[in-house]
């Protein structure tokens, strides 16, 4: 019993911002920070760093921890030791990006999707509301980091937000993008194999991805910036495909690695360029719990627009 108590105590020592680490990984991380960055480090997510008696901007250890989670343990020492230099390089790159002429920036413009309501929200003319709590913005991608392109940047370039968006979308279409059928059939469950953190941005071109008419819309999930999966609604299979897709997104969203890439485990319905949230019950789990009976019916949470679609789908000829 003492062993279990000790394990629980060790695990609780991992700070919430570093929850992806085990107790042993957290200890290794903390020791490396003390060795290379801050001898008196106690566990805070940001630290100031001094080199040759000169202070430099704070180091974001949340980002450093995310990098380490994607690296083999033998690479940790080098990554931590080189982190301040990488941050300095990223800061220099960001300053250079802000001064980059438009013609030189065109090829590095790409859209990205993120959650709305974040502290860095800048909902100006360059921000697009995707729907369902998601927004899209254009980034000027670099080797060390990405610069969010806002209206101030477009004024420096003397171009319109519409032109920047047009170029960014054209660049996205040229990015690697393959549609893979996870569950094949007449209406397959598909995933988009794209370009890492910009994969979810393909949600901005769902009609193109579907490659066929979508009179009843498309169900999709974007659990991470590097994941997009969808199913074209075409019949009663909706009631089995939707919960499966919903669970697929939740599982990928919960992956312990790369938490900085997480978006949302929400299931979405796309139709006529509009994206909205919809929630299906887990039929199997509900049946095991005694739900779904006449006195405890299943419940689908969705808009009236979605319910109208389901009704039209139910009354449509079976050969459609």
XYZ file of C-alpha atoms in Angstrom:
320
model
C 0.000 0.000 0.000
C 2.870 2.353 0.739
C 4.092 1.839 -2.815
C 0.748 2.951 -4.251
C 0.625 5.986 -1.991
C 4.111 6.950 -3.051
C 3.234 6.582 -6.754
C 0.171 8.778 -6.354
C 2.225 11.403 -4.553
C 4.900 11.327 -7.240
C 2.312 11.756 -10.006
C 0.664 14.672 -8.240
C 4.006 16.494 -8.260
C 3.752 16.963 -12.044
C 2.399 20.510 -12.653
C -0.844 20.809 -14.662
C 0.865 22.606 -17.564
C 3.138 19.576 -17.957
C 0.489 16.882 -17.441
C 1.650 14.939 -20.501
C 4.735 13.850 -18.572
C 4.960 10.886 -16.254
C 6.457 11.557 -12.819
C 9.787 10.173 -14.014
C 9.746 12.292 -17.182
C 8.904 15.391 -15.180
C 11.842 14.773 -12.852
C 14.193 14.342 -15.830
C 12.841 17.528 -17.425
C 13.176 19.542 -14.221
C 16.765 18.335 -13.691
C 17.753 19.301 -17.240
C 16.236 22.779 -16.810
C 18.240 23.187 -13.607
C 21.411 21.990 -15.324
C 21.230 24.167 -18.440
C 18.801 27.028 -17.835
C 17.984 27.858 -14.213
C 19.834 26.241 -11.254
C 17.084 27.228 -8.820
C 14.187 26.106 -11.046
C 11.094 25.110 -9.017
C 8.518 24.209 -11.678
C 7.105 27.395 -13.198
C 6.038 27.357 -16.886
C 8.149 30.401 -17.824
C 11.588 31.497 -16.674
C 13.930 34.379 -17.334
C 17.313 33.422 -18.664
C 20.661 35.163 -18.346
C 23.718 34.637 -20.543
C 27.008 36.483 -20.081
C 25.281 38.799 -17.636
C 22.667 39.892 -20.191
C 18.978 39.178 -19.646
C 16.980 37.774 -22.540
C 13.201 37.380 -22.970
C 11.432 34.776 -20.880
C 11.705 31.177 -22.000
C 8.434 29.312 -22.527
C 8.965 25.908 -20.936
C 5.496 24.686 -21.963
C 6.656 24.775 -25.550
C 9.958 23.120 -24.628
C 8.114 20.312 -22.828
C 5.972 19.776 -25.931
C 9.064 19.378 -28.069
C 10.581 16.867 -25.674
C 7.454 14.713 -25.732
C 8.066 14.212 -29.460
C 11.729 13.315 -29.068
C 13.614 10.245 -27.925
C 15.006 10.533 -24.414
C 18.591 10.575 -25.681
C 17.786 13.833 -27.507
C 16.485 15.658 -24.439
C 19.818 17.031 -23.209
C 20.707 18.569 -26.560
C 17.204 19.984 -27.035
C 17.188 21.680 -23.626
C 20.729 22.988 -24.010
C 19.968 24.497 -27.425
C 16.532 25.865 -26.514
C 17.602 29.452 -25.632
C 19.462 29.789 -28.919
C 16.469 28.421 -30.802
C 14.205 30.962 -29.070
C 16.620 33.769 -29.962
C 16.680 32.585 -33.587
C 12.875 32.454 -33.613
C 12.642 36.011 -32.293
C 15.036 37.265 -34.949
C 13.060 35.414 -37.594
C 9.796 36.941 -36.372
C 11.259 40.440 -36.641
C 12.466 39.660 -40.140
C 9.087 38.200 -41.114
C 7.341 41.436 -40.157
C 9.630 43.295 -42.542
C 9.496 40.729 -45.365
C 8.319 42.284 -48.677
C 5.037 40.917 -49.927
C 6.482 39.354 -53.067
C 8.953 37.407 -50.917
C 6.225 36.364 -48.474
C 3.662 35.067 -50.977
C 4.921 31.479 -51.102
C 5.025 31.131 -47.291
C 1.415 32.183 -46.617
C -0.822 29.379 -45.324
C -4.124 29.274 -43.436
C -4.428 27.618 -40.040
C -7.467 26.725 -37.919
C -7.602 27.237 -34.166
C -10.097 27.535 -31.332
C -11.735 30.907 -30.832
C -11.771 32.636 -27.480
C -8.035 32.352 -26.916
C -6.114 35.176 -25.299
C -4.349 36.035 -28.543
C -7.614 36.475 -30.455
C -7.397 39.262 -32.964
C -10.753 39.161 -34.691
C -10.091 41.700 -37.428
C -10.554 41.626 -41.196
C -7.956 38.875 -41.557
C -9.758 36.469 -39.198
C -12.419 34.168 -40.590
C -15.138 32.640 -38.433
C -15.279 28.969 -39.427
C -18.130 28.064 -37.044
C -18.558 25.716 -34.127
C -16.027 27.647 -32.031
C -13.319 27.582 -34.692
C -11.622 30.483 -36.437
C -9.075 30.587 -39.251
C -6.198 32.939 -39.843
C -3.272 33.257 -42.240
C 0.272 32.636 -41.088
C 3.590 33.537 -42.641
C 5.417 30.270 -42.023
C 9.073 30.179 -41.060
C 11.793 27.800 -39.996
C 11.406 28.470 -36.270
C 7.875 29.811 -35.976
C 4.898 31.342 -37.753
C 3.798 34.964 -37.832
C 0.053 35.621 -37.731
C -0.835 37.991 -40.570
C -3.168 40.705 -39.299
C -4.549 43.806 -40.987
C -1.589 45.867 -39.811
C 0.688 43.519 -41.738
C -1.490 43.761 -44.863
C -1.283 47.572 -44.656
C 2.502 47.365 -44.531
C 2.334 45.210 -47.647
C -0.254 47.513 -49.247
C -2.489 44.573 -50.191
C -6.040 43.702 -49.261
C -6.973 40.963 -46.770
C -8.916 39.269 -49.579
C -5.788 39.035 -51.730
C -3.748 37.561 -48.870
C -6.448 34.977 -48.196
C -6.660 34.083 -51.888
C -2.919 33.440 -52.041
C -2.941 31.467 -48.770
C -5.741 29.203 -50.022
C -3.944 28.673 -53.333
C -0.827 27.675 -51.378
C -2.911 25.274 -49.259
C -4.201 23.552 -52.385
C -0.606 22.980 -53.455
C 0.296 21.376 -50.133
C 0.505 17.560 -49.927
C -3.067 16.327 -49.493
C -4.341 12.781 -49.934
C -7.806 11.448 -49.137
C -7.514 8.061 -47.424
C -10.574 5.837 -46.973
C -10.462 4.498 -43.419
C -13.787 2.694 -43.844
C -14.410 2.145 -47.596
C -17.833 1.872 -49.203
C -20.373 3.882 -51.165
C -19.946 6.660 -48.631
C -16.531 6.079 -47.048
C -15.154 7.496 -43.834
C -12.142 9.477 -44.995
C -9.118 11.090 -43.438
C -7.023 13.830 -44.987
C -3.316 13.110 -45.074
C -1.870 16.600 -45.298
C 0.954 18.864 -44.277
C 1.191 18.501 -40.509
C -0.213 21.480 -38.578
C -2.019 22.883 -41.639
C -4.062 19.736 -42.318
C -7.101 20.908 -40.345
C -7.193 24.072 -42.465
C -8.520 21.966 -45.341
C -11.870 22.284 -43.555
C -12.024 25.586 -45.447
C -12.414 23.650 -48.713
C -14.760 20.802 -47.788
C -16.704 20.949 -51.052
C -13.478 20.331 -52.972
C -12.429 17.470 -50.689
C -15.777 15.703 -51.038
C -15.404 15.633 -54.801
C -19.115 15.037 -55.334
C -22.491 16.671 -54.570
C -23.280 16.935 -50.861
C -27.008 17.727 -50.661
C -27.124 16.568 -47.029
C -23.792 18.005 -45.991
C -20.690 16.468 -44.459
C -19.907 15.303 -40.936
C -16.343 15.965 -39.857
C -13.914 16.154 -36.948
C -10.771 18.260 -36.506
C -9.413 16.967 -33.178
C -5.918 18.255 -33.928
C -4.301 20.739 -36.272
C -2.767 17.784 -38.124
C -6.004 15.752 -38.413
C -9.174 16.092 -40.498
C -11.640 13.233 -40.983
C -15.033 13.397 -42.692
C -18.047 11.433 -43.900
C -20.421 12.619 -46.643
C -23.989 12.231 -45.369
C -25.993 10.155 -47.845
C -28.472 7.932 -46.012
C -29.611 6.214 -42.816
C -26.006 5.154 -42.148
C -25.825 8.596 -40.569
C -26.935 7.083 -37.249
C -24.014 4.678 -37.100
C -21.371 6.692 -38.947
C -21.821 9.825 -36.842
C -21.139 8.216 -33.430
C -18.196 6.332 -34.920
C -16.685 9.498 -36.371
C -17.343 11.322 -33.114
C -15.492 8.647 -31.142
C -12.655 8.624 -33.682
C -12.141 12.348 -33.162
C -12.302 12.067 -29.372
C -9.663 9.322 -29.355
C -7.252 11.344 -31.486
C -7.882 14.496 -29.468
C -6.910 12.646 -26.310
C -3.525 11.469 -27.539
C -0.930 12.344 -24.884
C 1.697 13.433 -27.383
C 1.803 16.929 -28.893
C -0.980 18.486 -26.787
C -0.193 21.840 -28.387
C -1.761 20.485 -31.591
C -5.128 19.731 -29.998
C -8.200 21.494 -31.310
C -11.521 19.961 -30.281
C -13.200 16.570 -29.986
C -16.485 18.087 -31.154
C -18.342 16.556 -34.108
C -19.286 19.096 -36.805
C -21.784 19.234 -39.646
C -20.778 21.206 -42.731
C -23.407 22.303 -45.255
C -23.479 25.128 -47.815
C -20.258 26.565 -46.434
C -21.561 26.651 -42.854
C -20.054 24.657 -39.975
C -21.921 23.887 -36.776
C -21.592 21.557 -33.810
C -23.695 18.413 -33.452
C -23.562 15.745 -30.755
C -24.680 12.140 -31.149
C -25.104 9.721 -28.254
C -22.852 6.695 -27.983
C -25.446 4.081 -28.940
C -23.511 1.120 -27.533
C -22.681 2.789 -24.246
C -26.223 4.115 -23.877
C -27.759 0.701 -24.575
C -25.547 -0.844 -21.902
C -26.756 1.823 -19.481
C -30.412 1.163 -20.287
C -30.902 4.249 -22.420
C -32.762 4.313 -25.685
C -35.988 2.907 -24.270
C -39.313 4.705 -24.666
C -38.924 6.373 -21.279
C -35.193 7.131 -21.722
C -34.735 8.012 -25.394
C -31.480 8.751 -27.136
C -30.865 12.442 -27.665
C -29.110 14.133 -30.583
C -28.087 17.708 -29.817
C -28.137 19.769 -32.988
C -29.601 22.861 -34.615
C -33.032 23.054 -36.187
C -31.273 23.262 -39.541
C -29.638 19.888 -38.923
C -32.934 18.348 -37.796
C -34.562 19.569 -41.012
C -31.796 17.832 -42.960
C -32.397 14.557 -41.106
C -36.104 14.733 -41.889
C -35.471 15.356 -45.584
C -32.935 12.522 -45.582
C -35.493 10.141 -44.068
C -38.073 10.985 -46.720
C -35.645 10.856 -49.652
C -35.770 7.931 -52.153
C -33.462 5.103 -51.118
C -31.551 5.119 -54.405
C -30.114 8.589 -53.835
